[in-house]
Short mmCIF file of C-alpha atoms in Angstrom, two decimals:
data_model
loop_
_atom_site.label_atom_id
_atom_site.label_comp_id
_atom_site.label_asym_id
_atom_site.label_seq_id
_atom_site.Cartn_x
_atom_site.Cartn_y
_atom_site.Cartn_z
CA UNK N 476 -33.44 -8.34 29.60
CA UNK N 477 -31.33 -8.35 26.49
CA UNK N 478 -30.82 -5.46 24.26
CA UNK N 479 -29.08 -4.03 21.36
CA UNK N 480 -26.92 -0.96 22.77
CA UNK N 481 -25.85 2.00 20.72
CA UNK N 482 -22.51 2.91 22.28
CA UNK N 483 -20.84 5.52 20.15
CA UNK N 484 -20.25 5.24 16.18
CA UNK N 485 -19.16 1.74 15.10
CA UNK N 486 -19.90 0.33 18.10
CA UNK N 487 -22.92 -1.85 19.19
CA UNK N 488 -23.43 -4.57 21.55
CA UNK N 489 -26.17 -7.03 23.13
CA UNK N 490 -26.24 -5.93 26.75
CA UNK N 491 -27.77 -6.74 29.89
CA UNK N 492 -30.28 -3.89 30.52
CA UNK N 493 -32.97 -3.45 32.97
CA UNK N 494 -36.35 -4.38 31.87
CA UNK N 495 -38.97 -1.24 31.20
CA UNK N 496 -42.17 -0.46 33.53
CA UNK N 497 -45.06 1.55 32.83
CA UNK N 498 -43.67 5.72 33.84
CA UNK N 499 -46.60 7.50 32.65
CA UNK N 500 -50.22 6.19 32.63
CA UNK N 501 -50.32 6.08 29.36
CA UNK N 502 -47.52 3.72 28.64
CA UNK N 503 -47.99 0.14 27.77
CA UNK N 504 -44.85 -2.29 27.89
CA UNK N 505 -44.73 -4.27 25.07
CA UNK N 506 -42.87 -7.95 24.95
CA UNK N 507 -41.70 -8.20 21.64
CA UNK N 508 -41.79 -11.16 19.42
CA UNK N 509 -40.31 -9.65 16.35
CA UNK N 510 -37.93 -6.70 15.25
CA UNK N 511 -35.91 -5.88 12.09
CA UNK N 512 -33.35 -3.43 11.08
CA UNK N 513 -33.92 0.18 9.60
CA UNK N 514 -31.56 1.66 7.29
CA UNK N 515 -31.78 4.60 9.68
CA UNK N 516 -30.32 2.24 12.41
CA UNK N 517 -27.18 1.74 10.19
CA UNK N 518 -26.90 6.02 10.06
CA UNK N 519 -27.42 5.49 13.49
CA UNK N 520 -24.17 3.52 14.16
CA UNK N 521 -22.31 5.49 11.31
CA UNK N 522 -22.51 8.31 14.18
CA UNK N 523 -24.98 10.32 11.74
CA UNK N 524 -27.62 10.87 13.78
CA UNK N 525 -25.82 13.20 16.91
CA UNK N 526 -28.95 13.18 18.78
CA UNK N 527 -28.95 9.59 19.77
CA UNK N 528 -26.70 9.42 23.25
CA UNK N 529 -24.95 6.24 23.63
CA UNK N 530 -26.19 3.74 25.75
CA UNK N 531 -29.76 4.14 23.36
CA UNK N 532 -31.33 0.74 23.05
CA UNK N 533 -31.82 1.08 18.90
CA UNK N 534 -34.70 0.16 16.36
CA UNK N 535 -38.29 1.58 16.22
CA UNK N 536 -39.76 -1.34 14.08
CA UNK N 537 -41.52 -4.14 16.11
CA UNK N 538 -44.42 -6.69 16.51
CA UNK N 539 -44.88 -8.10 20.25
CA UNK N 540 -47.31 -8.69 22.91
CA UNK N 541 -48.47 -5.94 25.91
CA UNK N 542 -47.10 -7.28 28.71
CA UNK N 543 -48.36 -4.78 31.09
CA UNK N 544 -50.27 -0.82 30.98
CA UNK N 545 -51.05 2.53 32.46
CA UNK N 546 -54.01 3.36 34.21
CA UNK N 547 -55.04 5.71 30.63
CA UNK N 548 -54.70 2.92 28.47
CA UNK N 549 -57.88 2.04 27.28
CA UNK N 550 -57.72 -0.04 23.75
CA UNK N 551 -54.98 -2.46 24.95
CA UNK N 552 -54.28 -5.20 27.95
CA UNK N 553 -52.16 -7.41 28.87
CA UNK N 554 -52.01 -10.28 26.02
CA UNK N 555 -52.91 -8.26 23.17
CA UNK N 556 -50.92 -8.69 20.13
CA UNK N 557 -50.05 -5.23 18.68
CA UNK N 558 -47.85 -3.77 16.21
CA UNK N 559 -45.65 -0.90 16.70
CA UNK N 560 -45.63 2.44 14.61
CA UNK N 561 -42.37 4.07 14.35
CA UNK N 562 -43.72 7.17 15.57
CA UNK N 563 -45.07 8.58 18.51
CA UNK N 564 -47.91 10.53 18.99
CA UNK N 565 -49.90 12.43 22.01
CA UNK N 566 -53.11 12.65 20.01
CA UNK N 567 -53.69 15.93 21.83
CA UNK N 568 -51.31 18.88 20.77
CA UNK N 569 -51.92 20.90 17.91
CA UNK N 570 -49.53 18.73 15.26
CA UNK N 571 -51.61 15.59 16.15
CA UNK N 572 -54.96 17.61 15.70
CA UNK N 573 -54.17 18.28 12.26
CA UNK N 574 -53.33 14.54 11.43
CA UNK N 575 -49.43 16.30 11.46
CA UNK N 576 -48.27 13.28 14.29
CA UNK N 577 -44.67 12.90 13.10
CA UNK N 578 -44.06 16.18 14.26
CA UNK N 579 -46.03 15.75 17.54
CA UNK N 580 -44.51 17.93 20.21
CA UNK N 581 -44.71 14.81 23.01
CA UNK N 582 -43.62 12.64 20.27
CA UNK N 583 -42.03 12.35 16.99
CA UNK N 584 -39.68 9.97 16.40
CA UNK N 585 -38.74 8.90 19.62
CA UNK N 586 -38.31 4.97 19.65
CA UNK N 587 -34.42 3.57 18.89
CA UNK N 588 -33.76 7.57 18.97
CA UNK N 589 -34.60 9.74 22.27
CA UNK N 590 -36.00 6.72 23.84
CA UNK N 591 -34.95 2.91 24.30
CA UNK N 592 -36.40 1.33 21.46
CA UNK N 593 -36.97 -2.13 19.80
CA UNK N 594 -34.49 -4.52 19.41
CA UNK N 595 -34.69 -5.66 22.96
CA UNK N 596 -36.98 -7.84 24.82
CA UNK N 597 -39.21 -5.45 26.14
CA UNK N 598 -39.76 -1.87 24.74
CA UNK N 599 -42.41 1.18 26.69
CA UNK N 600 -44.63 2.43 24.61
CA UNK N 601 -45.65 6.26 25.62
CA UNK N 602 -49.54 7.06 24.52
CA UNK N 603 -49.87 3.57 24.01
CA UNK N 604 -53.67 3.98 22.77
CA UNK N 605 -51.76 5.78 19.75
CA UNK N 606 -49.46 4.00 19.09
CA UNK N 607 -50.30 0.96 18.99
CA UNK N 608 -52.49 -1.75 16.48
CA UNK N 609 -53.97 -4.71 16.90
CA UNK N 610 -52.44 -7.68 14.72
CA UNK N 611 -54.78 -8.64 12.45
CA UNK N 612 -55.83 -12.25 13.50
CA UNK N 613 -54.00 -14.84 11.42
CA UNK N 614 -51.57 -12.43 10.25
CA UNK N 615 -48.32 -13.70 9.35
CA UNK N 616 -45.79 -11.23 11.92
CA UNK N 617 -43.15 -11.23 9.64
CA UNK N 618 -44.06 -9.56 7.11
CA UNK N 619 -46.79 -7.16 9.07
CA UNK N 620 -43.05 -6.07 10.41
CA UNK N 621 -42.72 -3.90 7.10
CA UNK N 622 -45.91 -2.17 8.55
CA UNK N 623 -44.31 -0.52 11.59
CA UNK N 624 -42.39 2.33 9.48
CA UNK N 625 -41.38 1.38 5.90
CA UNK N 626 -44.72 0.42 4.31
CA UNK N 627 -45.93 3.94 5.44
CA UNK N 628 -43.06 6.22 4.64
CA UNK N 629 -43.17 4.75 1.09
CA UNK N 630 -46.94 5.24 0.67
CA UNK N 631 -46.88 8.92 2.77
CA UNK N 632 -43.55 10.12 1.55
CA UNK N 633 -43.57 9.10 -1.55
CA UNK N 634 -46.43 7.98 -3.04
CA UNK N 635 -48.99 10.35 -1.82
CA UNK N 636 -46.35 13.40 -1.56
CA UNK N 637 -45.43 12.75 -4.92
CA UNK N 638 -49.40 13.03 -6.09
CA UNK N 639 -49.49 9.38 -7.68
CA UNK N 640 -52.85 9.08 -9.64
CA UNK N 641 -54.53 6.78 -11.91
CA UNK N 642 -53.17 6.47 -15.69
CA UNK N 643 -49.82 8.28 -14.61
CA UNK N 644 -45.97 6.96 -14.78
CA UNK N 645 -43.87 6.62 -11.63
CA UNK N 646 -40.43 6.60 -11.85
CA UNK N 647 -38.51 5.23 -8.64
CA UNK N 648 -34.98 5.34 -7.49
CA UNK N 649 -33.71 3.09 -5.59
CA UNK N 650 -35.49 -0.47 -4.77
CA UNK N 651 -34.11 -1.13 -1.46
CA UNK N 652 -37.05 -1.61 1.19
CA UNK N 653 -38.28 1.67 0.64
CA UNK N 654 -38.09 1.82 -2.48
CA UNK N 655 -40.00 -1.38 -2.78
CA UNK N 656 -42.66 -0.10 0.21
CA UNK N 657 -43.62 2.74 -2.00
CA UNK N 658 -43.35 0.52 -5.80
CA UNK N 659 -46.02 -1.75 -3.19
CA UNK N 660 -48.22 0.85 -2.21
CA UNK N 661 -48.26 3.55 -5.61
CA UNK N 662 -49.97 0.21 -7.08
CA UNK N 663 -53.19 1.09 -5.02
CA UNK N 664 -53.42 4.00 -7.19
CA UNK N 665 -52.87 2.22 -10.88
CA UNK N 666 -50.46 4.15 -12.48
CA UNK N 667 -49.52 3.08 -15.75
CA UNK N 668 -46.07 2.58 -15.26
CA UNK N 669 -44.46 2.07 -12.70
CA UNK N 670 -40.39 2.01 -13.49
CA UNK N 671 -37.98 1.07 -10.84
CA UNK N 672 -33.89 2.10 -10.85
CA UNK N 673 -31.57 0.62 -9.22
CA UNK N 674 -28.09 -0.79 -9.82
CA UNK N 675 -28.38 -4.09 -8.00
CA UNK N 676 -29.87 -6.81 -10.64
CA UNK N 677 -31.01 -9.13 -7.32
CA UNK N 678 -33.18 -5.89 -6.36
CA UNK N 679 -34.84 -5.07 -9.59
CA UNK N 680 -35.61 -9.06 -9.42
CA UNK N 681 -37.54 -8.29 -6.39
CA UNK N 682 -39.08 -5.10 -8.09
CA UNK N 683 -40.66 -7.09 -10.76
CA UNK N 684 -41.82 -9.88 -8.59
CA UNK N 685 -44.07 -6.90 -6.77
CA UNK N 686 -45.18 -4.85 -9.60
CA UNK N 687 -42.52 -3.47 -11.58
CA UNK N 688 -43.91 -2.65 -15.05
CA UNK N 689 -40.15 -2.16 -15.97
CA UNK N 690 -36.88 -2.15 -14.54
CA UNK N 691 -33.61 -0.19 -15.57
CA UNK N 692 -30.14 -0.71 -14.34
CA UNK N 693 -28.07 2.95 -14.96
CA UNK N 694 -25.19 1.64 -14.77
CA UNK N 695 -25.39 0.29 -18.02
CA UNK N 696 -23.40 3.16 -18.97
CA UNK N 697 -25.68 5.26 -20.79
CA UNK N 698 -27.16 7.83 -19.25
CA UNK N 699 -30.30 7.57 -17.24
CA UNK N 700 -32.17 9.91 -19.30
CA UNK N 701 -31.31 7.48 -23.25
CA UNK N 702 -32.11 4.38 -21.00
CA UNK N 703 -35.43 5.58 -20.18
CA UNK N 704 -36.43 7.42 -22.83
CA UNK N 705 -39.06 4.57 -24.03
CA UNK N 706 -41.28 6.07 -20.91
CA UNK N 707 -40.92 9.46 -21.19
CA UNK N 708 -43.83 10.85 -23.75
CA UNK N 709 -44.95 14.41 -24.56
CA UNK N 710 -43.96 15.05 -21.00
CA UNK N 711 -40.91 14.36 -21.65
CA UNK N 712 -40.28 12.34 -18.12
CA UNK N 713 -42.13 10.44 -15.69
CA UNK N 714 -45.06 12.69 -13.53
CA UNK N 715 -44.05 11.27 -10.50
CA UNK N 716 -40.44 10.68 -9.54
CA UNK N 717 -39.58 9.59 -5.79
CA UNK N 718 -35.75 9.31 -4.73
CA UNK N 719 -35.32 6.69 -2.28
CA UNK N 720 -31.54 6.44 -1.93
CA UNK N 721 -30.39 9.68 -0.46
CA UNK N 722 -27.17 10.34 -2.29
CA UNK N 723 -26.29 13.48 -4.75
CA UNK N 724 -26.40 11.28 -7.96
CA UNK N 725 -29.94 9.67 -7.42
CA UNK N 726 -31.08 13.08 -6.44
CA UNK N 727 -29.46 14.42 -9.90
CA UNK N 728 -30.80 11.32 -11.92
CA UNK N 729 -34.70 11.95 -10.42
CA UNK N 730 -33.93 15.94 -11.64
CA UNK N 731 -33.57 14.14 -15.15
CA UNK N 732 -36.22 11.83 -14.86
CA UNK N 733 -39.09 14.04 -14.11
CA UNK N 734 -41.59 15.17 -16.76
CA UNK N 735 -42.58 18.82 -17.34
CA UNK N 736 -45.16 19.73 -14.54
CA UNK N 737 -43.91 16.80 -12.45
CA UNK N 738 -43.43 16.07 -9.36
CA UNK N 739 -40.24 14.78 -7.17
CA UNK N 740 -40.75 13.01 -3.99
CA UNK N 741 -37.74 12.64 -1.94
CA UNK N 742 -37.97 9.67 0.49
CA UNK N 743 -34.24 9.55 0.91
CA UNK N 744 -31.83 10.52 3.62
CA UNK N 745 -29.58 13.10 2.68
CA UNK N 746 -25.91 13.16 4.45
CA UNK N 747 -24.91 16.05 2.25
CA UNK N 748 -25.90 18.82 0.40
CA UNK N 749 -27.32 18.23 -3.00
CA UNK N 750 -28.12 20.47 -6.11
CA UNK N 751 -31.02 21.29 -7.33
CA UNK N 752 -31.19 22.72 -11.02
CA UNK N 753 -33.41 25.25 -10.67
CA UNK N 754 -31.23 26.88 -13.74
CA UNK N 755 -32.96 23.76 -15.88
CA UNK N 756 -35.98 22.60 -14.07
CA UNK N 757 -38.17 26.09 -13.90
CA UNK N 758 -39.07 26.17 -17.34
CA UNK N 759 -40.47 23.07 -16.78
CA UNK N 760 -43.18 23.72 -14.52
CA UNK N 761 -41.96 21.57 -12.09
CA UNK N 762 -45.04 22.53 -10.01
CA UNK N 763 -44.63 20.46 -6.56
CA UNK N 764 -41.72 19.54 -4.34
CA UNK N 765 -42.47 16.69 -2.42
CA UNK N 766 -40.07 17.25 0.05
CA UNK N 767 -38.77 15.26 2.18
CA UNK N 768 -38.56 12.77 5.08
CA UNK N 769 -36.06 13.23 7.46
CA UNK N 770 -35.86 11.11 9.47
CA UNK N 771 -32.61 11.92 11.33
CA UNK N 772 -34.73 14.91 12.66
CA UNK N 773 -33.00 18.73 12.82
CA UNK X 1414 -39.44 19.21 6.08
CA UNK X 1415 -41.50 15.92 6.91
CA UNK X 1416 -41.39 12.71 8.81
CA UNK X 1417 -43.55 9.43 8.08
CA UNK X 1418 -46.42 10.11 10.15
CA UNK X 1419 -47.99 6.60 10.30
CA UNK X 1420 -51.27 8.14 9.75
CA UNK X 1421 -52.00 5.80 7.11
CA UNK X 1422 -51.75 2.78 9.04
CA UNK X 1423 -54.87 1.78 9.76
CA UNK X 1424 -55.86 1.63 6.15
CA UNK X 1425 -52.35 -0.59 5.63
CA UNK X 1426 -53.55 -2.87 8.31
CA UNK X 1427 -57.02 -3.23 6.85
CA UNK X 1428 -55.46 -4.20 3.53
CA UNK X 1429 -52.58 -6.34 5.11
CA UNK X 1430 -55.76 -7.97 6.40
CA UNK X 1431 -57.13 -8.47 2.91
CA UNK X 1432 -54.20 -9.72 1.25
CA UNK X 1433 -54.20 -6.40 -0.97
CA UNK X 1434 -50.33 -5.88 -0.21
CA UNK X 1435 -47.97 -7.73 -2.01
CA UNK X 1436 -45.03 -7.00 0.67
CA UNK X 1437 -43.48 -10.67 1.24
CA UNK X 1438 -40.96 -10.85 -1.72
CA UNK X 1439 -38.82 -8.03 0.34
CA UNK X 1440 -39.04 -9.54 3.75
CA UNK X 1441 -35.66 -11.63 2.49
CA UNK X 1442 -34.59 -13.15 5.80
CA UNK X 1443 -37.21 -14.27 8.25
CA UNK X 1444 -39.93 -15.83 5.70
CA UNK X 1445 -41.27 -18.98 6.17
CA UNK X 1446 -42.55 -19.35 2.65
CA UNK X 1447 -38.98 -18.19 1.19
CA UNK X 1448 -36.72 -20.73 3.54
CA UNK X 1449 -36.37 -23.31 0.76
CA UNK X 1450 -35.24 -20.11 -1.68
CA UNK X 1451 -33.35 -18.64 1.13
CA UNK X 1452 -31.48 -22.31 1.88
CA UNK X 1453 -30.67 -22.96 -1.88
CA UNK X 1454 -29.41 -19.76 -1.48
CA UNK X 1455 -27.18 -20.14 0.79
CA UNK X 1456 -23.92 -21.70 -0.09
CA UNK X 1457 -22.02 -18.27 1.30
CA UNK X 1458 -23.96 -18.97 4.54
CA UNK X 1459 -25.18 -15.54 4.51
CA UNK X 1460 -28.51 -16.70 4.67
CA UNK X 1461 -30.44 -18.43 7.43
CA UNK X 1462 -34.48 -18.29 7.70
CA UNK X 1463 -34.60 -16.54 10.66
CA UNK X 1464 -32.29 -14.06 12.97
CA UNK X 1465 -32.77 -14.78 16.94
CA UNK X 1466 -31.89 -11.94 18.56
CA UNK X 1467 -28.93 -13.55 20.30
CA UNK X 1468 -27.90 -13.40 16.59
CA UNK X 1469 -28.49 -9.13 16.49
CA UNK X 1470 -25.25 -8.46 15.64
CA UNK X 1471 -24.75 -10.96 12.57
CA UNK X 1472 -28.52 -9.73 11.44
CA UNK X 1473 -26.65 -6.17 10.97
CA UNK X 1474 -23.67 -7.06 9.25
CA UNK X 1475 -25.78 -8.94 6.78
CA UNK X 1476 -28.15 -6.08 6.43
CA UNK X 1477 -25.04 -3.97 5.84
CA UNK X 1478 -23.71 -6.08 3.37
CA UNK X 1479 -26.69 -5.84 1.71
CA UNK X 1480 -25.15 -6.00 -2.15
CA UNK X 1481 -23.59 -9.17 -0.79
CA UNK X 1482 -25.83 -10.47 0.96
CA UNK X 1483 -29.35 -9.15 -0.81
CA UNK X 1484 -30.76 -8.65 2.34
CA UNK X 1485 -33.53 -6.43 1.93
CA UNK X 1486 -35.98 -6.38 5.35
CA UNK X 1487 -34.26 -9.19 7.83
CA UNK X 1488 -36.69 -10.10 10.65
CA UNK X 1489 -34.86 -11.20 14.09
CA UNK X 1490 -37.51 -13.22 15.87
CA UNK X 1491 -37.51 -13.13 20.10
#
């Protein structure tokens, strides 16, 4: 079969590789119809992630169809269309008992990472019961794609980390894809506003067209705290703030943003340190940290 | 320190199901309802309606390039 190789930083290739079976009886093999690109893939090949060997068939983002199972498998058979989550999960140790599954201890995030992943023809699926979901019938694939890892980690990471509620303001940083997965999914809880940052016009486009109340581009050259003053009220800031970017200056800007007794979310991945101004921020009550996903996992 | 857990997904899926997710106006590469955009689009030739996975390695230089390209989620079909 035909698969997209990881073989050292910078370097990627479609290979030749042989196709998966079934190892453990609760694998399923999944054919895939449909895969996409994470930005994680990207750190991936940037050589950020030292715990993926090369050789790693990337991506843990997929639609497809089982192609064959384990003996344990009982939800799935051959034929079923399923989605894939991006994480893996036993469903039996102690993380996975208290709904905790990204950090199952058979599991985690294996796909694309510790295991051949995705963007290949064929991909194994460990604890397939778990990990995978029917397609809804009459679902339209491509975009039930966003479903496999982005549409959560906005909602989870940021949305419901950061403590959205009805009749608050949300503040977030960064509207690439997930970005826009959590400005999608903080609309299930109505917050009043719902401000999106970013420095690419084309993106905050996209922001508006899903929800956006308002959109603000900082590098208008004031600074991020004059251009969204308009939002701020007694709180002086937004009650929710989530950072999905991942550099030092978003993290600052959210540290701006955020309202006395708010809350900051970090979806972003971090490839260096970053300050945090306590020296400023604890006489504002900052109560919660919503801290963060890392997905290149320590 | 946390990971998505993707315990919310079946709650996505039932309102994927139900049309209560407004997700397709970041899926900028792969859908069918945004060709014509994608097309008119297209006079760099950075965009084309659909990867095939033959195509991998051009679907991550244009996700890459995303300020470029303003490729948000590309979808590379089998």
């Amino acid at each position: 079969m035909k698969a997209l190789v990881y073989n050292g930083p910078g370097k990627i290739a479609v290979e030749d590789r042989p196709q998966p079976k079934v190892e453990q009886p609760s694998d399923a093999v999944v054919k895939l119809t449909r895969t996409t690109i994470c930005g994680t893939d990207l750190h991936i090949i940037k050589g950020d992630v030292p715990t993926v060997p090369n050789g790693r068939v990337l991506g843990h983002e997929g639609v497809g169809v089982v192609d064959s199972v384990g003996p344990d498998v009982k939800n799935f058979k051959k034929g079923d269309r399923v989605l894939i989550a991006c994480i893996t999960s036993c469903a039996t140790c102690t993380f996975c008992r208290k709904s905790m599954l990204e950090m199952c201890k058979n599991g985690g995030w294996k796909l694309g990472h510790l295991i051949d992943g995705t963007q290949a023809e064929y991909v194994r699926i460990p604890f397939a019961d778990n990990c995978l979901y029917n397609v809804p019938k009459g679902a339209d694939e491509r975009s039930l794609l966003v479903l496999s890892d982005i549409l959560p980690t906005g909602l989870e990471v940021g949305v419901l980390r950061g403590g959205v509620k009805p009749g608050c303001t949300v503040a977030i940083v960064g509207a690439g894809p997930v970005g826009l997965a959590a400005l999608c999914t903080a609309q299930l809880y109505s917050p009043r506003k719902l401000v999106m940052f970013d420095r690419d016009e084309s993106r905050l486009e996209v922001s508006r067209k899903m929800g956006a109340t308002h959109t603000i581009n900082p590098s208008a050259g004031q600074g991020v705290k004059e251009l969204a003053k308009e939002h701020f009220g007694e709180i002086d800031g937004f009650d929710v703030v989530i950072e999905a970017v991942g550099v030092p200056a978003t993290f600052e800007m959210c540290q701006e943003l955020v309202g006395a007794g708010g809350t900051i979310a970090n979806i972003g991945v971090h490839g260096s340190k970053v300050d945090l101004h306590m020296e400023k921020l604890w006489a504002r009550c900052i109560s919660k940290w919503a801290c963060c996903r890392v997905r290149c996992k320590l | 320190m946390a990971l998505v857990g993707t315990t919310s997904l079946p709650m996505l899926l039932d309102l994927f199901e139900a049309g209560k997710l407004n997700i397709t106006p970041m899926v900028t590469h792969g859908m069918r309802a945004r060709r014509s955009d994608i097309l008119k689009q297209s006079a760099n030739k950075e965009f084309s309606p659909d990867f095939k996975f033959v195509d991998v390695e051009r679907a991550y230089e244009v996700f890459g390039k995303a300020a470029e390209t303003k490729a948000l989620k590309v979808n590379i079909e089998m």
